[in-house]
Amino acid sequence: MEEFKTLEIVRASPGSAVFHLRLNRPSSSNALSLGSFAELPLALASLDRRPDALAVVLSGAGDHFCSGIDLAALGSVVSSPSSLSAGADRGRAGERLRREIKSMQGAVTAIERCRKPVIAAVHGACVGGRRRHRHGVRREEVDLAITADLGTLQRLPGIVGYGNAMELALTGRRVSGSEAKELGLVSRVFGSKRELDDGVRVIAEAIASKSPMAVTGTKAVLLKSRDMSVDQGLDYVATWNSAMLLSNDLAEAVSAHMQKRKPVFAKL
């Protein structure tokens, strides 16, 4: 298993197809450092390559899921000597900053690019933009005089609706677990950390028991269809299945159903 400074990968149990990817900076409530942004895509790519990993649970060590970007990391990105020195080329400084932002965006998008489903097990604080200890979900970039640039403004409207996304992004207000469920930010809410862990384990194991071809295909098609019309999405999945449908998994699933047994699928 690969080792990282800001993350850790743990197999749920020996022989399990479920792997846990934990943000592992509990002393800072898992604030995202530059190292976190560098390591997250590497860890997800590692899990993507593992044939025996079929579901990933993303969680945070300690009392909070994530308290947002580490302010030290934010400061190092926006206040490099080259951008502040007298006579610095503003165009070149801007181009460097753009590359830094694109790299950090890539770390977040790596969750989508990983072929395996990634389930976020959120407990305690889940904050965007700044370090702060609190319970609930919050987008706080606006309080730091930042236009959110890591994907919130692009993804949130499709999840909670344009009006709700506008309000949350402009106010940066706290959203409780129950409101997050109502808005569609989370799919389930649990009464305790233990209930969360048990509930997520059941979901992850259920996914990992399915055909790897069907699971990775479903994730890929859902993500692709998000930015397509219905007709375009239907055409895309028809093309996808014309290449992927006739796998050994299909024969095994049909055979298991006929024999009234659990199917056994090959690794991905």
PDB file of C-alpha atoms in Angstrom:
ATOM      1  CA  MET A   1       0.000   0.000   0.000  1.00  0.00           C
ATOM      2  CA  GLU A   2       1.359   3.395  -0.945  1.00  0.00           C
ATOM      3  CA  GLU A   3       2.129   5.818   1.868  1.00  0.00           C
ATOM      4  CA  PHE A   4       1.366   9.542   1.910  1.00  0.00           C
ATOM      5  CA  LYS A   5       2.056  12.417   4.294  1.00  0.00           C
ATOM      6  CA  THR A   6      -1.429  13.977   4.340  1.00  0.00           C
ATOM      7  CA  LEU A   7      -3.579  10.943   3.490  1.00  0.00           C
ATOM      8  CA  GLU A   8      -3.789   7.272   4.277  1.00  0.00           C
ATOM      9  CA  ILE A   9      -5.238   4.333   2.362  1.00  0.00           C
ATOM     10  CA  VAL A  10      -6.626   1.466   4.430  1.00  0.00           C
ATOM     11  CA  ARG A  11      -8.349  -1.680   3.243  1.00  0.00           C
ATOM     12  CA  ALA A  12     -11.677  -2.123   5.012  1.00  0.00           C
ATOM     13  CA  SER A  13     -10.815  -5.740   5.911  1.00  0.00           C
ATOM     14  CA  PRO A  14      -8.606  -8.509   4.510  1.00  0.00           C
ATOM     15  CA  GLY A  15      -9.907  -9.517   1.103  1.00  0.00           C
ATOM     16  CA  SER A  16     -12.414  -6.637   0.969  1.00  0.00           C
ATOM     17  CA  ALA A  17     -12.915  -4.716  -2.266  1.00  0.00           C
ATOM     18  CA  VAL A  18     -13.673  -1.574  -0.227  1.00  0.00           C
ATOM     19  CA  PHE A  19     -10.789   0.816   0.496  1.00  0.00           C
ATOM     20  CA  HIS A  20     -10.783   3.826   2.816  1.00  0.00           C
ATOM     21  CA  LEU A  21      -9.035   7.014   1.720  1.00  0.00           C
ATOM     22  CA  ARG A  22      -8.674   9.251   4.779  1.00  0.00           C
ATOM     23  CA  LEU A  23      -7.680  12.883   4.987  1.00  0.00           C
ATOM     24  CA  ASN A  24      -5.044  12.509   7.678  1.00  0.00           C
ATOM     25  CA  ARG A  25      -4.256  15.882   9.233  1.00  0.00           C
ATOM     26  CA  PRO A  26      -6.451  15.656  12.356  1.00  0.00           C
ATOM     27  CA  SER A  27      -4.443  18.270  14.279  1.00  0.00           C
ATOM     28  CA  SER A  28      -5.563  20.872  11.725  1.00  0.00           C
ATOM     29  CA  SER A  29      -9.062  19.378  11.293  1.00  0.00           C
ATOM     30  CA  ASN A  30      -7.876  18.003   7.934  1.00  0.00           C
ATOM     31  CA  ALA A  31      -7.311  21.431   6.412  1.00  0.00           C
ATOM     32  CA  LEU A  32      -6.092  20.978   2.842  1.00  0.00           C
ATOM     33  CA  SER A  33      -2.423  21.888   2.475  1.00  0.00           C
ATOM     34  CA  LEU A  34      -0.508  22.108  -0.787  1.00  0.00           C
ATOM     35  CA  GLY A  35       0.659  18.594   0.022  1.00  0.00           C
ATOM     36  CA  SER A  36      -2.964  17.449   0.285  1.00  0.00           C
ATOM     37  CA  PHE A  37      -3.742  18.848  -3.145  1.00  0.00           C
ATOM     38  CA  ALA A  38      -0.660  17.129  -4.579  1.00  0.00           C
ATOM     39  CA  GLU A  39      -1.315  13.761  -2.945  1.00  0.00           C
ATOM     40  CA  LEU A  40      -5.073  13.402  -3.435  1.00  0.00           C
ATOM     41  CA  PRO A  41      -4.927  12.734  -7.209  1.00  0.00           C
ATOM     42  CA  LEU A  42      -1.973  10.380  -6.689  1.00  0.00           C
ATOM     43  CA  ALA A  43      -3.887   8.368  -4.084  1.00  0.00           C
ATOM     44  CA  LEU A  44      -7.020   8.194  -6.223  1.00  0.00           C
ATOM     45  CA  ALA A  45      -4.984   7.158  -9.276  1.00  0.00           C
ATOM     46  CA  SER A  46      -3.395   4.420  -7.167  1.00  0.00           C
ATOM     47  CA  LEU A  47      -6.818   3.104  -6.136  1.00  0.00           C
ATOM     48  CA  ASP A  48      -8.049   3.415  -9.710  1.00  0.00           C
ATOM     49  CA  ARG A  49      -5.226   1.116 -10.859  1.00  0.00           C
ATOM     50  CA  ARG A  50      -5.871  -1.545  -8.210  1.00  0.00           C
ATOM     51  CA  PRO A  51      -7.906  -4.395  -9.739  1.00  0.00           C
ATOM     52  CA  ASP A  52      -9.108  -5.426  -6.266  1.00  0.00           C
ATOM     53  CA  ALA A  53     -10.440  -1.973  -5.316  1.00  0.00           C
ATOM     54  CA  LEU A  54     -14.086  -1.623  -6.351  1.00  0.00           C
ATOM     55  CA  ALA A  55     -15.353   1.097  -3.984  1.00  0.00           C
ATOM     56  CA  VAL A  56     -13.617   3.943  -2.154  1.00  0.00           C
ATOM     57  CA  VAL A  57     -14.770   5.630   1.058  1.00  0.00           C
ATOM     58  CA  LEU A  58     -13.406   9.168   1.487  1.00  0.00           C
ATOM     59  CA  SER A  59     -13.371  10.287   5.113  1.00  0.00           C
ATOM     60  CA  GLY A  60     -11.443  12.427   7.592  1.00  0.00           C
ATOM     61  CA  ALA A  61      -9.379  11.386  10.586  1.00  0.00           C
ATOM     62  CA  GLY A  62     -10.263  12.967  13.923  1.00  0.00           C
ATOM     63  CA  ASP A  63     -13.282  15.076  14.804  1.00  0.00           C
ATOM     64  CA  HIS A  64     -13.944  16.689  11.416  1.00  0.00           C
ATOM     65  CA  PHE A  65     -14.157  15.674   7.780  1.00  0.00           C
ATOM     66  CA  CYS A  66     -12.372  18.725   6.381  1.00  0.00           C
ATOM     67  CA  SER A  67     -12.005  22.341   7.514  1.00  0.00           C
ATOM     68  CA  GLY A  68     -11.239  23.748   4.073  1.00  0.00           C
ATOM     69  CA  ILE A  69      -8.035  25.027   2.545  1.00  0.00           C
ATOM     70  CA  ASP A  70      -5.156  25.643   4.933  1.00  0.00           C
ATOM     71  CA  LEU A  71      -4.667  29.405   5.112  1.00  0.00           C
ATOM     72  CA  ALA A  72      -0.902  28.908   4.957  1.00  0.00           C
ATOM     73  CA  ALA A  73      -1.352  27.116   1.638  1.00  0.00           C
ATOM     74  CA  LEU A  74      -3.621  29.875   0.380  1.00  0.00           C
ATOM     75  CA  GLY A  75      -1.094  32.491   1.381  1.00  0.00           C
ATOM     76  CA  SER A  76       1.788  30.737  -0.367  1.00  0.00           C
ATOM     77  CA  VAL A  77      -0.224  30.500  -3.579  1.00  0.00           C
ATOM     78  CA  VAL A  78      -1.289  34.151  -3.787  1.00  0.00           C
ATOM     79  CA  SER A  79       1.745  35.891  -2.255  1.00  0.00           C
ATOM     80  CA  SER A  80       4.837  34.420  -3.883  1.00  0.00           C
ATOM     81  CA  PRO A  81       7.864  36.773  -4.031  1.00  0.00           C
ATOM     82  CA  SER A  82       7.719  36.820  -7.843  1.00  0.00           C
ATOM     83  CA  SER A  83       4.200  38.251  -7.795  1.00  0.00           C
ATOM     84  CA  LEU A  84       4.831  40.851  -5.089  1.00  0.00           C
ATOM     85  CA  SER A  85       8.267  42.207  -5.950  1.00  0.00           C
ATOM     86  CA  ALA A  86       8.560  45.649  -7.452  1.00  0.00           C
ATOM     87  CA  GLY A  87       8.577  45.569 -11.212  1.00  0.00           C
ATOM     88  CA  ALA A  88       7.249  41.982 -11.356  1.00  0.00           C
ATOM     89  CA  ASP A  89       5.595  41.025 -14.638  1.00  0.00           C
ATOM     90  CA  ARG A  90       1.899  40.994 -13.734  1.00  0.00           C
ATOM     91  CA  GLY A  91       1.052  38.846 -16.742  1.00  0.00           C
ATOM     92  CA  ARG A  92       3.572  36.155 -15.807  1.00  0.00           C
ATOM     93  CA  ALA A  93       2.507  36.259 -12.163  1.00  0.00           C
ATOM     94  CA  GLY A  94      -1.101  35.803 -13.269  1.00  0.00           C
ATOM     95  CA  GLU A  95      -0.159  32.912 -15.541  1.00  0.00           C
ATOM     96  CA  ARG A  96       1.641  31.192 -12.654  1.00  0.00           C
ATOM     97  CA  LEU A  97      -1.367  31.674 -10.378  1.00  0.00           C
ATOM     98  CA  ARG A  98      -3.645  30.234 -13.052  1.00  0.00           C
ATOM     99  CA  ARG A  99      -1.497  27.105 -13.193  1.00  0.00           C
ATOM    100  CA  GLU A 100      -1.654  26.787  -9.400  1.00  0.00           C
ATOM    101  CA  ILE A 101      -5.461  27.072  -9.479  1.00  0.00           C
ATOM    102  CA  LYS A 102      -5.743  24.538 -12.312  1.00  0.00           C
ATOM    103  CA  SER A 103      -3.576  22.101 -10.367  1.00  0.00           C
ATOM    104  CA  MET A 104      -5.790  22.428  -7.279  1.00  0.00           C
ATOM    105  CA  GLN A 105      -8.899  22.045  -9.442  1.00  0.00           C
ATOM    106  CA  GLY A 106      -7.408  18.829 -10.787  1.00  0.00           C
ATOM    107  CA  ALA A 107      -7.089  17.434  -7.273  1.00  0.00           C
ATOM    108  CA  VAL A 108     -10.838  17.848  -6.721  1.00  0.00           C
ATOM    109  CA  THR A 109     -11.760  16.573 -10.187  1.00  0.00           C
ATOM    110  CA  ALA A 110      -9.628  13.477  -9.524  1.00  0.00           C
ATOM    111  CA  ILE A 111     -12.574  12.157  -7.500  1.00  0.00           C
ATOM    112  CA  GLU A 112     -14.630  12.099 -10.693  1.00  0.00           C
ATOM    113  CA  ARG A 113     -11.781  10.803 -12.838  1.00  0.00           C
ATOM    114  CA  CYS A 114     -11.274   7.787 -10.614  1.00  0.00           C
ATOM    115  CA  ARG A 115     -13.237   4.979 -12.265  1.00  0.00           C
ATOM    116  CA  LYS A 116     -14.222   3.535  -8.897  1.00  0.00           C
ATOM    117  CA  PRO A 117     -17.185   5.062  -7.015  1.00  0.00           C
ATOM    118  CA  VAL A 118     -16.035   7.390  -4.223  1.00  0.00           C
ATOM    119  CA  ILE A 119     -18.392   7.702  -1.239  1.00  0.00           C
ATOM    120  CA  ALA A 120     -17.844  10.712   1.031  1.00  0.00           C
ATOM    121  CA  ALA A 121     -18.419   9.870   4.699  1.00  0.00           C
ATOM    122  CA  VAL A 122     -18.772  13.377   6.149  1.00  0.00           C
ATOM    123  CA  HIS A 123     -18.722  13.983   9.901  1.00  0.00           C
ATOM    124  CA  GLY A 124     -18.227  17.138  11.937  1.00  0.00           C
ATOM    125  CA  ALA A 125     -17.211  20.127   9.829  1.00  0.00           C
ATOM    126  CA  CYS A 126     -17.142  20.153   6.039  1.00  0.00           C
ATOM    127  CA  VAL A 127     -15.947  23.618   5.060  1.00  0.00           C
ATOM    128  CA  GLY A 128     -14.829  25.188   1.805  1.00  0.00           C
ATOM    129  CA  GLY A 129     -12.452  28.127   1.756  1.00  0.00           C
ATOM    130  CA  ARG A 130     -11.038  28.506   5.241  1.00  0.00           C
ATOM    131  CA  ARG A 131     -10.052  26.721   8.421  1.00  0.00           C
ATOM    132  CA  ARG A 132     -12.729  26.844  11.043  1.00  0.00           C
ATOM    133  CA  HIS A 133     -14.009  24.300  13.526  1.00  0.00           C
ATOM    134  CA  ARG A 134     -17.754  23.809  13.338  1.00  0.00           C
ATOM    135  CA  HIS A 135     -20.361  21.206  12.500  1.00  0.00           C
ATOM    136  CA  GLY A 136     -22.224  21.228   9.219  1.00  0.00           C
ATOM    137  CA  VAL A 137     -21.451  22.178   5.636  1.00  0.00           C
ATOM    138  CA  ARG A 138     -20.362  25.642   4.582  1.00  0.00           C
ATOM    139  CA  ARG A 139     -18.904  27.464   1.581  1.00  0.00           C
ATOM    140  CA  GLU A 140     -16.780  30.284   2.981  1.00  0.00           C
ATOM    141  CA  GLU A 141     -14.719  31.490   0.024  1.00  0.00           C
ATOM    142  CA  VAL A 142     -16.799  34.658  -0.189  1.00  0.00           C
ATOM    143  CA  ASP A 143     -15.718  35.543   3.379  1.00  0.00           C
ATOM    144  CA  LEU A 144     -12.092  35.408   2.227  1.00  0.00           C
ATOM    145  CA  ALA A 145     -12.781  37.745  -0.723  1.00  0.00           C
ATOM    146  CA  ILE A 146     -12.423  34.795  -3.116  1.00  0.00           C
ATOM    147  CA  THR A 147     -14.627  33.730  -6.012  1.00  0.00           C
ATOM    148  CA  ALA A 148     -14.820  29.963  -5.427  1.00  0.00           C
ATOM    149  CA  ASP A 149     -12.621  28.398  -8.095  1.00  0.00           C
ATOM    150  CA  LEU A 150     -12.275  24.677  -7.353  1.00  0.00           C
ATOM    151  CA  GLY A 151     -15.603  23.531  -8.776  1.00  0.00           C
ATOM    152  CA  THR A 152     -18.344  24.719  -6.410  1.00  0.00           C
ATOM    153  CA  LEU A 153     -19.860  27.275  -8.779  1.00  0.00           C
ATOM    154  CA  GLN A 154     -19.797  24.790 -11.652  1.00  0.00           C
ATOM    155  CA  ARG A 155     -21.157  21.706  -9.851  1.00  0.00           C
ATOM    156  CA  LEU A 156     -23.422  23.038  -7.103  1.00  0.00           C
ATOM    157  CA  PRO A 157     -26.241  24.444  -9.300  1.00  0.00           C
ATOM    158  CA  GLY A 158     -26.790  21.031 -10.862  1.00  0.00           C
ATOM    159  CA  ILE A 159     -27.164  19.489  -7.389  1.00  0.00           C
ATOM    160  CA  VAL A 160     -29.173  22.021  -5.377  1.00  0.00           C
ATOM    161  CA  GLY A 161     -30.590  24.235  -8.114  1.00  0.00           C
ATOM    162  CA  TYR A 162     -29.419  27.630  -9.372  1.00  0.00           C
ATOM    163  CA  GLY A 163     -31.195  29.733  -6.747  1.00  0.00           C
ATOM    164  CA  ASN A 164     -29.998  27.678  -3.779  1.00  0.00           C
ATOM    165  CA  ALA A 165     -26.454  27.587  -5.172  1.00  0.00           C
ATOM    166  CA  MET A 166     -26.477  31.376  -5.576  1.00  0.00           C
ATOM    167  CA  GLU A 167     -27.635  31.907  -1.997  1.00  0.00           C
ATOM    168  CA  LEU A 168     -25.149  29.444  -0.465  1.00  0.00           C
ATOM    169  CA  ALA A 169     -22.213  30.762  -2.479  1.00  0.00           C
ATOM    170  CA  LEU A 170     -22.965  34.438  -1.774  1.00  0.00           C
ATOM    171  CA  THR A 171     -23.770  34.130   1.948  1.00  0.00           C
ATOM    172  CA  GLY A 172     -21.340  31.389   2.931  1.00  0.00           C
ATOM    173  CA  ARG A 173     -23.835  30.379   5.595  1.00  0.00           C
ATOM    174  CA  ARG A 174     -23.725  27.143   7.549  1.00  0.00           C
ATOM    175  CA  VAL A 175     -25.895  24.250   6.338  1.00  0.00           C
ATOM    176  CA  SER A 176     -26.921  21.598   8.878  1.00  0.00           C
ATOM    177  CA  GLY A 177     -26.941  17.903   8.073  1.00  0.00           C
ATOM    178  CA  SER A 178     -30.720  17.801   7.770  1.00  0.00           C
ATOM    179  CA  GLU A 179     -30.791  20.804   5.423  1.00  0.00           C
ATOM    180  CA  ALA A 180     -27.950  19.302   3.383  1.00  0.00           C
ATOM    181  CA  LYS A 181     -30.094  16.182   2.950  1.00  0.00           C
ATOM    182  CA  GLU A 182     -33.105  18.283   1.954  1.00  0.00           C
ATOM    183  CA  LEU A 183     -31.034  20.192  -0.615  1.00  0.00           C
ATOM    184  CA  GLY A 184     -29.517  17.030  -2.047  1.00  0.00           C
ATOM    185  CA  LEU A 185     -25.958  17.806  -0.931  1.00  0.00           C
ATOM    186  CA  VAL A 186     -25.862  14.451   0.865  1.00  0.00           C
ATOM    187  CA  SER A 187     -27.868  11.304   0.228  1.00  0.00           C
ATOM    188  CA  ARG A 188     -28.281  10.189   3.847  1.00  0.00           C
ATOM    189  CA  VAL A 189     -27.942  11.604   7.360  1.00  0.00           C
ATOM    190  CA  PHE A 190     -26.963   9.523  10.406  1.00  0.00           C
ATOM    191  CA  GLY A 191     -27.376  10.169  14.104  1.00  0.00           C
ATOM    192  CA  SER A 192     -23.799   9.390  15.138  1.00  0.00           C
ATOM    193  CA  LYS A 193     -20.324   8.708  13.777  1.00  0.00           C
ATOM    194  CA  ARG A 194     -20.789   4.998  14.439  1.00  0.00           C
ATOM    195  CA  GLU A 195     -24.074   4.951  12.527  1.00  0.00           C
ATOM    196  CA  LEU A 196     -22.378   6.848   9.694  1.00  0.00           C
ATOM    197  CA  ASP A 197     -19.529   4.332   9.508  1.00  0.00           C
ATOM    198  CA  ASP A 198     -21.927   1.373   9.586  1.00  0.00           C
ATOM    199  CA  GLY A 199     -24.232   2.911   6.989  1.00  0.00           C
ATOM    200  CA  VAL A 200     -21.423   3.793   4.612  1.00  0.00           C
ATOM    201  CA  ARG A 201     -19.922   0.319   5.016  1.00  0.00           C
ATOM    202  CA  VAL A 202     -23.212  -1.282   3.940  1.00  0.00           C
ATOM    203  CA  ILE A 203     -23.448   0.992   0.881  1.00  0.00           C
ATOM    204  CA  ALA A 204     -19.814   0.483  -0.118  1.00  0.00           C
ATOM    205  CA  GLU A 205     -19.993  -3.294   0.258  1.00  0.00           C
ATOM    206  CA  ALA A 206     -23.201  -3.409  -1.768  1.00  0.00           C
ATOM    207  CA  ILE A 207     -21.537  -1.488  -4.595  1.00  0.00           C
ATOM    208  CA  ALA A 208     -18.390  -3.627  -4.410  1.00  0.00           C
ATOM    209  CA  SER A 209     -20.482  -6.782  -4.812  1.00  0.00           C
ATOM    210  CA  LYS A 210     -21.779  -5.686  -8.216  1.00  0.00           C
ATOM    211  CA  SER A 211     -20.193  -6.237 -11.605  1.00  0.00           C
ATOM    212  CA  PRO A 212     -17.102  -3.974 -11.825  1.00  0.00           C
ATOM    213  CA  MET A 213     -17.889  -3.387 -15.496  1.00  0.00           C
ATOM    214  CA  ALA A 214     -21.417  -2.229 -14.683  1.00  0.00           C
ATOM    215  CA  VAL A 215     -20.332  -0.058 -11.733  1.00  0.00           C
ATOM    216  CA  THR A 216     -17.528   1.780 -13.511  1.00  0.00           C
ATOM    217  CA  GLY A 217     -19.687   2.141 -16.588  1.00  0.00           C
ATOM    218  CA  THR A 218     -22.568   3.583 -14.610  1.00  0.00           C
ATOM    219  CA  LYS A 219     -20.311   6.188 -12.983  1.00  0.00           C
ATOM    220  CA  ALA A 220     -18.733   7.123 -16.316  1.00  0.00           C
ATOM    221  CA  VAL A 221     -22.065   7.469 -18.117  1.00  0.00           C
ATOM    222  CA  LEU A 222     -23.697   9.462 -15.311  1.00  0.00           C
ATOM    223  CA  LEU A 223     -20.820  11.933 -15.243  1.00  0.00           C
ATOM    224  CA  LYS A 224     -20.730  12.270 -19.023  1.00  0.00           C
ATOM    225  CA  SER A 225     -24.505  12.632 -19.301  1.00  0.00           C
ATOM    226  CA  ARG A 226     -24.524  15.464 -16.744  1.00  0.00           C
ATOM    227  CA  ASP A 227     -23.315  17.868 -19.438  1.00  0.00           C
ATOM    228  CA  MET A 228     -25.329  16.403 -22.318  1.00  0.00           C
ATOM    229  CA  SER A 229     -28.893  16.550 -23.586  1.00  0.00           C
ATOM    230  CA  VAL A 230     -31.004  13.416 -23.093  1.00  0.00           C
ATOM    231  CA  ASP A 231     -30.553  12.439 -26.740  1.00  0.00           C
ATOM    232  CA  GLN A 232     -26.796  12.903 -26.527  1.00  0.00           C
ATOM    233  CA  GLY A 233     -26.670  10.883 -23.309  1.00  0.00           C
ATOM    234  CA  LEU A 234     -28.675   8.048 -24.849  1.00  0.00           C
ATOM    235  CA  ASP A 235     -26.360   7.961 -27.837  1.00  0.00           C
ATOM    236  CA  TYR A 236     -23.315   7.932 -25.556  1.00  0.00           C
ATOM    237  CA  VAL A 237     -24.543   5.010 -23.433  1.00  0.00           C
ATOM    238  CA  ALA A 238     -25.518   3.066 -26.560  1.00  0.00           C
ATOM    239  CA  THR A 239     -21.978   3.457 -27.847  1.00  0.00           C
ATOM    240  CA  TRP A 240     -20.554   2.578 -24.415  1.00  0.00           C
ATOM    241  CA  ASN A 241     -22.595  -0.619 -24.129  1.00  0.00           C
ATOM    242  CA  SER A 242     -21.843  -1.648 -27.687  1.00  0.00           C
ATOM    243  CA  ALA A 243     -18.244  -1.977 -26.499  1.00  0.00           C
ATOM    244  CA  MET A 244     -18.703  -3.077 -22.857  1.00  0.00           C
ATOM    245  CA  LEU A 245     -22.006  -4.963 -22.532  1.00  0.00           C
ATOM    246  CA  LEU A 246     -20.929  -8.363 -23.822  1.00  0.00           C
ATOM    247  CA  SER A 247     -18.532  -9.153 -20.989  1.00  0.00           C
ATOM    248  CA  ASN A 248     -18.116 -12.266 -18.869  1.00  0.00           C
ATOM    249  CA  ASP A 249     -19.881 -10.344 -16.095  1.00  0.00           C
ATOM    250  CA  LEU A 250     -23.143 -10.421 -18.027  1.00  0.00           C
ATOM    251  CA  ALA A 251     -22.979 -14.189 -18.452  1.00  0.00           C
ATOM    252  CA  GLU A 252     -22.104 -14.649 -14.770  1.00  0.00           C
ATOM    253  CA  ALA A 253     -24.948 -12.383 -13.615  1.00  0.00           C
ATOM    254  CA  VAL A 254     -27.505 -14.277 -15.714  1.00  0.00           C
ATOM    255  CA  SER A 255     -26.138 -17.658 -14.604  1.00  0.00           C
ATOM    256  CA  ALA A 256     -26.191 -16.683 -10.931  1.00  0.00           C
ATOM    257  CA  HIS A 257     -29.765 -15.428 -11.234  1.00  0.00           C
ATOM    258  CA  MET A 258     -30.888 -18.682 -12.832  1.00  0.00           C
ATOM    259  CA  GLN A 259     -29.084 -20.762 -10.194  1.00  0.00           C
ATOM    260  CA  LYS A 260     -30.276 -18.540  -7.328  1.00  0.00           C
ATOM    261  CA  ARG A 261     -26.778 -17.827  -6.044  1.00  0.00           C
ATOM    262  CA  LYS A 262     -24.603 -14.780  -5.566  1.00  0.00           C
ATOM    263  CA  PRO A 263     -22.583 -13.888  -8.644  1.00  0.00           C
ATOM    264  CA  VAL A 264     -18.790 -13.956  -8.500  1.00  0.00           C
ATOM    265  CA  PHE A 265     -17.124 -11.428 -10.781  1.00  0.00           C
ATOM    266  CA  ALA A 266     -13.514 -11.192 -11.860  1.00  0.00           C
ATOM    267  CA  LYS A 267     -11.395  -8.259 -10.692  1.00  0.00           C
ATOM    268  CA  LEU A 268     -11.399  -5.187 -12.853  1.00  0.00           C
TER     269      LEU A 268
END
